[in-house]
Short mmCIF file of C-alpha atoms and ligand atoms in Angstrom, two decimals:
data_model
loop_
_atom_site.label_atom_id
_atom_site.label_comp_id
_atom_site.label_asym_id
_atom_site.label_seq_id
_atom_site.Cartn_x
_atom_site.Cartn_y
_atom_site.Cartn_z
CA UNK X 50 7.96 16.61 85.42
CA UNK X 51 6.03 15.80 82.49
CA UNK X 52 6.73 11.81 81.42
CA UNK X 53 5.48 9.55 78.63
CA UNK X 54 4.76 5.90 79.24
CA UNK X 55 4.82 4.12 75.68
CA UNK X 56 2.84 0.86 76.18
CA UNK X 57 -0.38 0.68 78.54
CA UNK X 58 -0.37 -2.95 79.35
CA UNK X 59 0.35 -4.21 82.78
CA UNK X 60 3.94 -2.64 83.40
CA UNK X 61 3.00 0.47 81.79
CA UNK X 62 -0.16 1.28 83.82
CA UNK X 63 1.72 0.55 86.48
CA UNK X 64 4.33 2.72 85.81
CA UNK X 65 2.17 5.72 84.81
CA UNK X 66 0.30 5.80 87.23
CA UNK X 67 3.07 5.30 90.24
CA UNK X 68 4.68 8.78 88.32
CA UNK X 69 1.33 10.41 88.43
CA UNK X 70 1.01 9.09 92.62
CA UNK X 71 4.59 11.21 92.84
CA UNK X 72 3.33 14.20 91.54
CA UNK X 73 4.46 14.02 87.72
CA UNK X 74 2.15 14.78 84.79
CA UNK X 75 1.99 11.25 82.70
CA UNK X 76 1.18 10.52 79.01
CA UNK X 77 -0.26 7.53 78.76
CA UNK X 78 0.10 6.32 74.93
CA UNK X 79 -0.97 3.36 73.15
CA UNK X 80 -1.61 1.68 69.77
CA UNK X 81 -5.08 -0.35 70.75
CA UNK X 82 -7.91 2.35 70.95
CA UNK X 83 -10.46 -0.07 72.95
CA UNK X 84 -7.94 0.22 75.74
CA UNK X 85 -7.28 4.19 75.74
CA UNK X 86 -11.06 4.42 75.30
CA UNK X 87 -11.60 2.32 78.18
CA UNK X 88 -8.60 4.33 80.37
CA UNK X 89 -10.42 7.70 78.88
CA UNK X 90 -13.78 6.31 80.99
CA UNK X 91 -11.99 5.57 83.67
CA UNK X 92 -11.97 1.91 83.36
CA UNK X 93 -9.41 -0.74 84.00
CA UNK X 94 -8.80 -3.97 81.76
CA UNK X 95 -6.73 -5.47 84.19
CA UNK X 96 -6.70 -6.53 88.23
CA UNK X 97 -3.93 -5.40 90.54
CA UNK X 98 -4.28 -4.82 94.17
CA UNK X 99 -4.88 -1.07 94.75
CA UNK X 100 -4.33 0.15 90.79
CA UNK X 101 -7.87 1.46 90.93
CA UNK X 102 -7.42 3.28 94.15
CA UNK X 103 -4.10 5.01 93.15
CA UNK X 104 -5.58 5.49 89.26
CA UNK X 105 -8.73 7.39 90.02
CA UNK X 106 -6.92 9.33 93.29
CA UNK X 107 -4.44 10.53 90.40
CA UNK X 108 -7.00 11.15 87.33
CA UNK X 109 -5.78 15.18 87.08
CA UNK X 110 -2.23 13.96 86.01
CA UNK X 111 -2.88 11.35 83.84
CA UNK X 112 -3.77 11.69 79.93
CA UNK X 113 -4.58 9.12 77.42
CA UNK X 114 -3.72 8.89 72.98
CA UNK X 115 -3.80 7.04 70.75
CA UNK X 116 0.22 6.59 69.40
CA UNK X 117 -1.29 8.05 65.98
CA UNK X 118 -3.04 11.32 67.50
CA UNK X 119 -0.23 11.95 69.68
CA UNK X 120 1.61 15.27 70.34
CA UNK X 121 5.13 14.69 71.12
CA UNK X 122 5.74 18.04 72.59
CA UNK X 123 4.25 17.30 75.57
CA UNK X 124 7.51 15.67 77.51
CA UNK X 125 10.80 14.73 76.37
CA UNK X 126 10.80 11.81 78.77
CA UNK X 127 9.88 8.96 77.39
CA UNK X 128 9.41 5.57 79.28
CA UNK X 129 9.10 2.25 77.25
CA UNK X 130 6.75 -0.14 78.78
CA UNK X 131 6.67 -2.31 75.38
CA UNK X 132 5.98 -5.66 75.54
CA UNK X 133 8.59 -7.94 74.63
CA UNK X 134 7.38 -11.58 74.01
CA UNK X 135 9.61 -14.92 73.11
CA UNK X 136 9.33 -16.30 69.97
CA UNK X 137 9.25 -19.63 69.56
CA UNK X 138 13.02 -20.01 69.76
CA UNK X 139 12.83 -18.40 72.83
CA UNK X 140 14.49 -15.37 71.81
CA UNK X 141 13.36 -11.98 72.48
CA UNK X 142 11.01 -10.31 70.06
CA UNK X 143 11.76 -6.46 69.98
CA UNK X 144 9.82 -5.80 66.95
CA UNK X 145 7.47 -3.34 68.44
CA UNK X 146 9.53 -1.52 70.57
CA UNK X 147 11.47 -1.13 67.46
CA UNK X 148 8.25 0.23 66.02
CA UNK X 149 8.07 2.96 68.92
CA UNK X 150 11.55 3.72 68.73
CA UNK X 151 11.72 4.95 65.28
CA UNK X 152 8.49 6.91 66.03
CA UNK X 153 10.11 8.64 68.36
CA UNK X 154 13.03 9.32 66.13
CA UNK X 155 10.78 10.93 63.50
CA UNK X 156 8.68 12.63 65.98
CA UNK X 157 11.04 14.51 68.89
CA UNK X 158 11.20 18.09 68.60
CA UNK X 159 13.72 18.52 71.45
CA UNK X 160 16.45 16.61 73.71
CA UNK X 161 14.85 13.42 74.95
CA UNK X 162 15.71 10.74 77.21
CA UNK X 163 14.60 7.19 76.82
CA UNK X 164 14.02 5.20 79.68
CA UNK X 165 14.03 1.66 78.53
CA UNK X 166 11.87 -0.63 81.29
CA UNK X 167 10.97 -3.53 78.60
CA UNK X 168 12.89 -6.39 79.85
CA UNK X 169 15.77 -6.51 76.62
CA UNK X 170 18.73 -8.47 76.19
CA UNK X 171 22.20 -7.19 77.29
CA UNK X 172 23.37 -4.51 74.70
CA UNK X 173 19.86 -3.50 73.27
CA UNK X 174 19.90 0.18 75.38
CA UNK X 175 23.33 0.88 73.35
CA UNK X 176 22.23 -0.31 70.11
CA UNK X 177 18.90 1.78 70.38
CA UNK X 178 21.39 4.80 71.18
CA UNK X 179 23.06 4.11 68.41
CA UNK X 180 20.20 3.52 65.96
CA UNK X 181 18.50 7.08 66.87
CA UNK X 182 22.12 8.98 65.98
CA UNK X 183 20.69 8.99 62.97
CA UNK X 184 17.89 11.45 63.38
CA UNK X 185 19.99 13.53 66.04
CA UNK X 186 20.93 17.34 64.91
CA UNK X 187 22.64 19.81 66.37
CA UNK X 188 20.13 20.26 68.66
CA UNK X 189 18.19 17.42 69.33
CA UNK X 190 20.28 14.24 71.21
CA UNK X 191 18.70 11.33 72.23
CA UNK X 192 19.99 9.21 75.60
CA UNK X 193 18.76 6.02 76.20
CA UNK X 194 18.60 5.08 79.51
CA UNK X 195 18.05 1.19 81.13
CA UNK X 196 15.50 1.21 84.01
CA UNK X 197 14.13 -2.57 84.54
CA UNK X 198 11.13 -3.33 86.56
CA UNK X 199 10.71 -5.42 89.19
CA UNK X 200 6.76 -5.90 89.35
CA UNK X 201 5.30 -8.57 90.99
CA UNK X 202 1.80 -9.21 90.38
CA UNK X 203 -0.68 -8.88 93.36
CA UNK X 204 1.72 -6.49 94.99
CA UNK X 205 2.70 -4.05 92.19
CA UNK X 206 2.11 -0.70 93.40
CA UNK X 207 4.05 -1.45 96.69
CA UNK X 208 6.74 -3.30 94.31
CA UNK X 209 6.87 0.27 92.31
CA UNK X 210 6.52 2.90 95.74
CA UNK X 211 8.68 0.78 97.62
CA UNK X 212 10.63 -1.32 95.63
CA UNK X 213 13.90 -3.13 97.03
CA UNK X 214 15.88 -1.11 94.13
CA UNK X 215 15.33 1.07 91.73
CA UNK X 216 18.31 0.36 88.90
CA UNK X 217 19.38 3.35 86.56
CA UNK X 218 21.63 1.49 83.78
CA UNK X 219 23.11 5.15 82.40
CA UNK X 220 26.96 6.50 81.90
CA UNK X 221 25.93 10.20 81.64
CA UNK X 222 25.95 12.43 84.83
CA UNK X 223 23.27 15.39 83.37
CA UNK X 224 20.64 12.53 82.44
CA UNK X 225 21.57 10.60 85.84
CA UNK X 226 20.77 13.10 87.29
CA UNK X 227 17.37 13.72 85.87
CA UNK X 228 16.67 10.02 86.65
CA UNK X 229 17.47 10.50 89.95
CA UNK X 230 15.23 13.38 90.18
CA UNK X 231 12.79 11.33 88.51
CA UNK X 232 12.88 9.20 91.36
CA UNK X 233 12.97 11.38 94.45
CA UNK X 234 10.17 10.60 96.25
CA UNK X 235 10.57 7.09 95.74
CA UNK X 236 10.89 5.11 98.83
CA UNK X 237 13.82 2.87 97.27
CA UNK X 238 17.66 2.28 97.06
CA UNK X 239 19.04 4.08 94.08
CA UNK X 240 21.70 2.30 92.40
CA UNK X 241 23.23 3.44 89.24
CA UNK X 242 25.66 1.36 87.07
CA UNK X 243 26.29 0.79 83.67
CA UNK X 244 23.35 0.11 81.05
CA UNK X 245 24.67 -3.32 80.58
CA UNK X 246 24.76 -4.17 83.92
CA UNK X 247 21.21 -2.74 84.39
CA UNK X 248 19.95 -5.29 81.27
CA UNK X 249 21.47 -8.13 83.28
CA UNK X 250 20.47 -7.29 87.10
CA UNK X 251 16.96 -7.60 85.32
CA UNK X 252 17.64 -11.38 83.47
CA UNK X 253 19.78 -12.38 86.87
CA UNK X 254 17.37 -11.46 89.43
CA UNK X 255 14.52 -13.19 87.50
CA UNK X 256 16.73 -16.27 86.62
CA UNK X 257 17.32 -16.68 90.02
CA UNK X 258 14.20 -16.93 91.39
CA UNK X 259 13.23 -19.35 89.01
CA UNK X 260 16.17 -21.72 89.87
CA UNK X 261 15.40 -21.29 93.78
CA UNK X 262 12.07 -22.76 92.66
CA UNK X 263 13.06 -25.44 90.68
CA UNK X 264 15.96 -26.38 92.77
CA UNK X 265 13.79 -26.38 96.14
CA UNK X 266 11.35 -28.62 94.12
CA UNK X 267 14.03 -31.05 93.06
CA UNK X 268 14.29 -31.56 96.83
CA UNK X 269 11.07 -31.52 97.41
CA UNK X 270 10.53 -34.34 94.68
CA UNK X 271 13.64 -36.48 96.70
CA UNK X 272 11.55 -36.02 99.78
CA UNK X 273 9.17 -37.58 98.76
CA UNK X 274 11.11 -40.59 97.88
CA UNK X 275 12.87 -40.67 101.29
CA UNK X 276 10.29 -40.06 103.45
CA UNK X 277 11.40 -36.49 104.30
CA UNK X 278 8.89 -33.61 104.73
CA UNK X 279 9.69 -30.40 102.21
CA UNK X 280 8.17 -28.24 105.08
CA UNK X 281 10.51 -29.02 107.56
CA UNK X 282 13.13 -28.94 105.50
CA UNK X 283 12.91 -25.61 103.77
CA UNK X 284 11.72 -23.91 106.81
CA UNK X 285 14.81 -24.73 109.00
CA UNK X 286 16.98 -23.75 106.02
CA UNK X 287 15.50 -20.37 106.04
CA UNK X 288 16.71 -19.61 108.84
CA UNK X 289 20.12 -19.47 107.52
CA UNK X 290 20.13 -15.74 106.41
CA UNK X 291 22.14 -16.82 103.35
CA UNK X 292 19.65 -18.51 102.15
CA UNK X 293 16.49 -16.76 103.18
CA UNK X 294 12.49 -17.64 103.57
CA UNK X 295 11.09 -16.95 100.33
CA UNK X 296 10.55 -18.33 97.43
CA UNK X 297 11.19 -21.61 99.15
CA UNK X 298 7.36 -22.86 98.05
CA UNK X 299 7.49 -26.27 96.74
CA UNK X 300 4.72 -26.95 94.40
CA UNK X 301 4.13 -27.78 90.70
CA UNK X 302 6.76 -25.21 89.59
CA UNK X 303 6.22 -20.89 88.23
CA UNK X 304 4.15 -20.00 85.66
CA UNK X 305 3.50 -16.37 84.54
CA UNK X 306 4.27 -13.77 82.23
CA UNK X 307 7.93 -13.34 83.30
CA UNK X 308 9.76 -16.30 84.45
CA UNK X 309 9.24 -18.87 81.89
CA UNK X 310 10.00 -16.26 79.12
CA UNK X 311 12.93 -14.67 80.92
CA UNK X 312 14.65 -18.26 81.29
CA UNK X 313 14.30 -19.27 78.42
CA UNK X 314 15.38 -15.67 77.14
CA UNK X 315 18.35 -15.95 79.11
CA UNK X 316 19.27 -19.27 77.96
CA UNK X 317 18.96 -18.23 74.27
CA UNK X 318 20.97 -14.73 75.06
CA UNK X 319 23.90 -17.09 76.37
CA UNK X 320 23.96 -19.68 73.57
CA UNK X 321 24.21 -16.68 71.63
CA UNK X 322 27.65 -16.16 72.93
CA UNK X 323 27.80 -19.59 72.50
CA UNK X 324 28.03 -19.95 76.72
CA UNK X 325 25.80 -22.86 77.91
CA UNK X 326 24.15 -21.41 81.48
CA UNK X 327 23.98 -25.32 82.85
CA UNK X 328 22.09 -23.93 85.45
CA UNK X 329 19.22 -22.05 83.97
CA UNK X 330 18.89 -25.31 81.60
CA UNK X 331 18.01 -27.36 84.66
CA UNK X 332 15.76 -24.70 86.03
CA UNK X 333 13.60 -24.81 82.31
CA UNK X 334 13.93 -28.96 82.59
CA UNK X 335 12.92 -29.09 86.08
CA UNK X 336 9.90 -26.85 85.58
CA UNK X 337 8.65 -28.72 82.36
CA UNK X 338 8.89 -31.89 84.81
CA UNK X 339 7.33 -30.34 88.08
CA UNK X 340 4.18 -28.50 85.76
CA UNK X 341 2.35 -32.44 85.17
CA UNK X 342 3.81 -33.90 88.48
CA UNK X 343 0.46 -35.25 90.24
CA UNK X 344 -1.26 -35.38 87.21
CA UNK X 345 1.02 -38.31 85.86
CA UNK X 346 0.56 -39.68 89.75
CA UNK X 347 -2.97 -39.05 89.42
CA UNK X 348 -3.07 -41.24 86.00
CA UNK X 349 -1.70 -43.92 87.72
CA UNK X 350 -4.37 -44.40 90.48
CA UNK X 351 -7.13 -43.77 87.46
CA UNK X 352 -5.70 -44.57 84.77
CA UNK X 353 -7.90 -43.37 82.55
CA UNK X 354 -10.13 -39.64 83.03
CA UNK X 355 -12.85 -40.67 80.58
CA UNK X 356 -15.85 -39.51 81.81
CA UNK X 357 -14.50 -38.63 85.49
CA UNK X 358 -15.73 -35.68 86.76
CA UNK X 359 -13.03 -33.60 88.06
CA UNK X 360 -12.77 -30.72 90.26
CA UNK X 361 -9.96 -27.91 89.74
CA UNK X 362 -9.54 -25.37 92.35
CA UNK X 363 -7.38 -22.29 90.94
CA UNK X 364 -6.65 -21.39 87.60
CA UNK X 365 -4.46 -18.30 87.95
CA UNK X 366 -0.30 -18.71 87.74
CA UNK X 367 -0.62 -17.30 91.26
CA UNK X 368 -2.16 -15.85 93.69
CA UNK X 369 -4.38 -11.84 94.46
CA UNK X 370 -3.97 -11.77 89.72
CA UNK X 371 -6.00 -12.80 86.99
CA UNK X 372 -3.26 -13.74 85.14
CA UNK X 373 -3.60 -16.78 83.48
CA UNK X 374 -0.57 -16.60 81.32
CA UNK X 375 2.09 -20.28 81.62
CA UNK X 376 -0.43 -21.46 84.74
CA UNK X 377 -0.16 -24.19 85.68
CA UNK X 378 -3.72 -24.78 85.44
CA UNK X 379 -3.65 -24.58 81.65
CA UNK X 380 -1.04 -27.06 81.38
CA UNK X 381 -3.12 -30.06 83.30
CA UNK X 382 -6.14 -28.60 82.47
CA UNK X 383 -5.16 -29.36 78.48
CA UNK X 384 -4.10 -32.94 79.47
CA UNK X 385 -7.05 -34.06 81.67
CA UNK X 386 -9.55 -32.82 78.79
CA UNK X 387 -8.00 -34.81 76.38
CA UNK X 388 -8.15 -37.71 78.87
CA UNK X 389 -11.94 -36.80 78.37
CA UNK X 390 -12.54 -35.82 82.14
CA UNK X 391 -15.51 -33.28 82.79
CA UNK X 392 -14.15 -30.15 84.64
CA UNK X 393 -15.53 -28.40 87.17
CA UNK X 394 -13.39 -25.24 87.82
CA UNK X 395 -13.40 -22.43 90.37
CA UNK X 396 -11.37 -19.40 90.52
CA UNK X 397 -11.91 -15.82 92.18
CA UNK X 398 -10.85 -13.77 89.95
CA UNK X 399 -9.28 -15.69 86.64
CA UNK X 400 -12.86 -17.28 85.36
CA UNK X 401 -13.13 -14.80 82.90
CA UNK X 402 -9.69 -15.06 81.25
CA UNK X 403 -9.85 -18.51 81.47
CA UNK X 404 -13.33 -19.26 79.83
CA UNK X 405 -12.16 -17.26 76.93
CA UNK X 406 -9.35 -19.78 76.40
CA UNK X 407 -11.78 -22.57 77.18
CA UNK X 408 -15.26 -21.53 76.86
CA UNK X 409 -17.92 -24.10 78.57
CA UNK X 410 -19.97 -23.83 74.82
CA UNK X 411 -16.69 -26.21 73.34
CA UNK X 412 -14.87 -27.44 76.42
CA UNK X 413 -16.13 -30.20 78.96
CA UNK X 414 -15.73 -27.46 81.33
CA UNK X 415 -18.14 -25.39 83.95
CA UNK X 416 -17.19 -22.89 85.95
CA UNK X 417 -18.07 -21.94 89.49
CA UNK X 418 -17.67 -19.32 91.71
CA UNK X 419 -18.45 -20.58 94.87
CA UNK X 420 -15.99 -23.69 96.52
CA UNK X 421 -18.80 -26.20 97.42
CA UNK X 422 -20.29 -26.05 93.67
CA UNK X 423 -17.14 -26.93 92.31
CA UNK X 424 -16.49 -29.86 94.60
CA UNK X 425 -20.04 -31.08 93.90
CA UNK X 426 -20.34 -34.97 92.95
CA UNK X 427 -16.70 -34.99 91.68
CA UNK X 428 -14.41 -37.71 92.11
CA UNK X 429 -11.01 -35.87 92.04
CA UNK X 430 -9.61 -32.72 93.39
CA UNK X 431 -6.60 -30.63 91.59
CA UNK X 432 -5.58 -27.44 93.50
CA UNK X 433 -3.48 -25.50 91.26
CA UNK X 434 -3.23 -21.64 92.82
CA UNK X 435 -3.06 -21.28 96.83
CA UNK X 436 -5.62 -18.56 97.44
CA UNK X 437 -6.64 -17.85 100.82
CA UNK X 438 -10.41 -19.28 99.80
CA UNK X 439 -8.60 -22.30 99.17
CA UNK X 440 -6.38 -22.73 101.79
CA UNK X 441 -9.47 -21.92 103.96
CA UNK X 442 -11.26 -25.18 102.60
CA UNK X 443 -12.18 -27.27 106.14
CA UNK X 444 -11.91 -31.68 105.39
CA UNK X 445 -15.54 -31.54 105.95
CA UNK X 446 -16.02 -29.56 102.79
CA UNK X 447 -13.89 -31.74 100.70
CA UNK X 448 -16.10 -34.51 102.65
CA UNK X 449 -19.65 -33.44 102.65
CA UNK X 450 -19.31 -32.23 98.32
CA UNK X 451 -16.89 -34.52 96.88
CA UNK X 452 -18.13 -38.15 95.66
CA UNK X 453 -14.76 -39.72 96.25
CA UNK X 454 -12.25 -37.88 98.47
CA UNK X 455 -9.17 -37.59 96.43
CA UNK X 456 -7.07 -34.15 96.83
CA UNK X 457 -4.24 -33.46 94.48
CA UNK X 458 -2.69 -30.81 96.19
CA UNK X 459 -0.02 -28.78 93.82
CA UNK X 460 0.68 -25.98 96.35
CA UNK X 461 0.75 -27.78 99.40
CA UNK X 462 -2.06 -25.86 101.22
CA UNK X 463 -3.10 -28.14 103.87
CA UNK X 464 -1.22 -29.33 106.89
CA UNK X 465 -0.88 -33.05 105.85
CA UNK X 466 -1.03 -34.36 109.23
CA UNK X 467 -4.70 -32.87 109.74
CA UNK X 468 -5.67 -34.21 106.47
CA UNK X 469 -4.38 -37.33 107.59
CA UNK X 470 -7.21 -37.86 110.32
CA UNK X 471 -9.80 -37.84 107.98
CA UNK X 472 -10.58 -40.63 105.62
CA UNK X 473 -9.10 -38.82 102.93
CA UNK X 474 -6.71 -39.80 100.11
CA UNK X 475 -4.54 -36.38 99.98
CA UNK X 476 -1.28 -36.07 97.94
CA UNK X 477 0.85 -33.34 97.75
CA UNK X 478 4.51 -31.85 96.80
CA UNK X 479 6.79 -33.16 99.05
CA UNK X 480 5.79 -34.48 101.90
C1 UDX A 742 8.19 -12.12 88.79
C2 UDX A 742 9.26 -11.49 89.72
O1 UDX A 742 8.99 -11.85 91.07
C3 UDX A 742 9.28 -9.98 89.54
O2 UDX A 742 10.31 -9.42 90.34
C4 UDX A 742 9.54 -9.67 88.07
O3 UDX A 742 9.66 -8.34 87.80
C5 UDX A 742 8.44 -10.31 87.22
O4 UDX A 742 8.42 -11.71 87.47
P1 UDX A 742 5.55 -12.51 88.92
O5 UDX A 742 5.64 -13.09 87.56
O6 UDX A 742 4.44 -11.56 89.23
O7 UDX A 742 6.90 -11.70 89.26
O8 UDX A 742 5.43 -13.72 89.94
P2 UDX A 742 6.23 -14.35 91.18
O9 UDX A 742 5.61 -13.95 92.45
O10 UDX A 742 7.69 -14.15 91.05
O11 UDX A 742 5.86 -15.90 90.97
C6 UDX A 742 6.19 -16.56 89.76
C7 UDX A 742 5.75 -18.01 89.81
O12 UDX A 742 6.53 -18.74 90.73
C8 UDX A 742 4.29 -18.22 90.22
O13 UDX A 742 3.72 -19.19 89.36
C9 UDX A 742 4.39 -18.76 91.63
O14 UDX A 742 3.32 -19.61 91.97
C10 UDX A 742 5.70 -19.53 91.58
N1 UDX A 742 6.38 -19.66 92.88
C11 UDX A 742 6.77 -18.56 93.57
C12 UDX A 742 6.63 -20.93 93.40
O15 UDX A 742 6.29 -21.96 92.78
N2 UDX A 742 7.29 -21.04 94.60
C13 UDX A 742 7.69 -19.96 95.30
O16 UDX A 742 8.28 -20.14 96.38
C14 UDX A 742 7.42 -18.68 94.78
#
């Protein structure tokens, strides 16, 4: 079938070329030239585990425009991959994909479907139904159609092949259908419902991963004042199926481009209604807490980071991404420079990001791509993302580079007891 993906940023390239992988011939279309110039020369502005691999395997079905230059006759499938950021209210901001919706009001020659993946608030599929009546004629009809992703970073393509669901938010059988065929080779669960249902499996699935983390670090944080170990705790509650293994991590909390907006969406959506979701409030206040956790325990064994030379090991919101949007990183990062520590930071793959946030020209920061570098001479330790090169780290690294042997350790990637045996002073979440 021949698709349009509106909106080549993370999601979108994703998307597009997961359609292309199935055998469908994609549009790729985009308002920043730099990036369709880039796609054009077969280059990628962003990491994802395999993306490359599956992008240049699929070249022959994939083309690239500019939203300007391009020919709307090619498809009548149109997915929106928009971005949809929080403004500072925390509502949603759907300015833009209002931008692409009218553009595709003005610019359809024929029957088009709209498949709406841009994470919207409950009733924005209908309303953009509605809104296109207007430049519908007798024969040209517009459906809108709710299709949410679930994309986790570092395991995207596999999240998109294989997904645990693939949700179709849609009333009418002929463009179900088409969906469905759509989707055919897809190794996933179909499940179709209604498109307001399909808005909120999107905001509830999100919402309750975030509260799994907060509330599992709420525990953690009352382990630590009884003397019980999070580690032991969480993993003989996973094994009540109820409950389940993951996303039991305690830590210093999520970061990324989805939950923290998609809470705080959700909480905004609800006041709207003027419902308070008590829940998803604790999840936001819990977060906000467990973010600066071991920095304000750090504080007190310092007291003061002037002139203390600190090292910060991972400054991606996660792991296998080089994400750095809400990390965690940022967040102590900001603090301990304004403390007037000197930074010595290592990441694999989020240095560049980073640096352009905080270049080393205007920051009391250096960055390092190798572990023992980092660790050289400094007097404190923050780990902030658990990637395997960091969980790899032996004591006697810590020991032989470090000028005082203090680890803060915000994703509990040591086994404490080991650290124990060494004349280390190690701290971490929960145990
Ligand atoms: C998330 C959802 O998982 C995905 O389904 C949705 O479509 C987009 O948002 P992503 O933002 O890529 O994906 O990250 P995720 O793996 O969910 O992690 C989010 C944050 O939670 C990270 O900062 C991570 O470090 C943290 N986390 C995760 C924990 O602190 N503990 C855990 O147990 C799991």
């Amino acid at each position: 079938m021949n698709i349009t993906v509106f909106g080549i940023g993370y999601v979108g390239l994703v998307t597009a070329v997961c359609l292309a992988e199935k055998g469908h011939r994609v549009y790729c279309v985009d308002i920043n030239e730099q990036k369709i110039n880039m796609l054009k020369n077969n280059k990628l502005y962003i990491y994802e585990k395999d993306l490359e691999y599956i992008f240049k395997k699929n070249k022959q079905n994939l083309y690239f425009s500019l939203l300007d230059n391009f020919n709307f006759s090619h498809s009548n499938i149109f997915f929106i991959c928009i971005g949809t950021p929080e403004d500072e209210d925390g509502s949603v901001n759907l300015s833009d994909i209002d931008n692409i919706i009218k553009n595709i009001g003005q610019n359809s020659k024929s029957n088009s479907i709209i498949v709406i993946k841009s994470t919207v608030p409950i009733g924005t599929n209908k309303k953009i139904e509605n809104y296109l009546k207007k430049y519908e004629t007798n024969n040209l009809k517009f459906s809108v159609v709710s299709n949410p992703e679930f994309l986790s970073q570092g395991s995207a393509l596999n999240d998109m092949l294989n997904g645990s669901r693939i949700i179709i938010g849609c009333e009418d059988e002929v463009v179900k259908n088409i969906m469905l065929e759509i989707y055919k080779d897809f190794n996933s669960p179909k499940i179709v419902m209604s498109r307001e249902s399909a808005e909120m499996v999107k905001y509830a699935s999100n919402n309750y991963l975030a509260l799994k983390i907060s509330y599992i670090n709420e525990i953690a944080n009352l382990c630590d004042i009884t003397g019980a170990n999070i580690d032991e705790v969480t993993n003989a509650m996973g094994y009540d199926e109820r409950i389940g293994k993951s996303f039991l991590n305690a830590g210093l909390g999520y970061g990324g481009s989805c939950l923290p907006k998609d809470t705080k969406a959700l909480k905004y959506i609800s006041l709207s209604y003027g419902y308070e979701l008590k829940t998803i409030n604790a999840t936001i206040l819990v977060n906000e807490y467990q973010r600066t956790l071991l920095y304000n325990k750090a504080k007190k064994l310092f007291t003061n980071f002037k002139n203390v030379k600190v090292a910060v090991l991972g400054l991606t919101f996660k792991p296998e991404t080089d994400d750095i949007r809400e990390a965690i990183s940022s967040y102590n990062i900001e603090l301990l420079l304004t403390d007037g520590a000197i930074i010595q930071a290592y990441d694999p793959k989020g240095i560049d990001n980073f640096s352009k946030k905080y270049p080393s020209n205007k920051y009391s920061i250096k960055y390092y791509t190798n572990i023992e570098d980092t660790l050289k001479n400094t007097d404190i330790c923050f780990i902030f993302t658990e990637w395997n090169q960091i969980k790899n780290i032996t004591p006697e690294i810590f020991i032989e580079n470090m000028a005082n042997v203090v680890i803060f350790d915000g994703r509990n990637c040591y086994d404490k007891k080991q650290m124990n045996k060494y004349d280390i002073k190690y701290y971490s979440v929960g145990r």
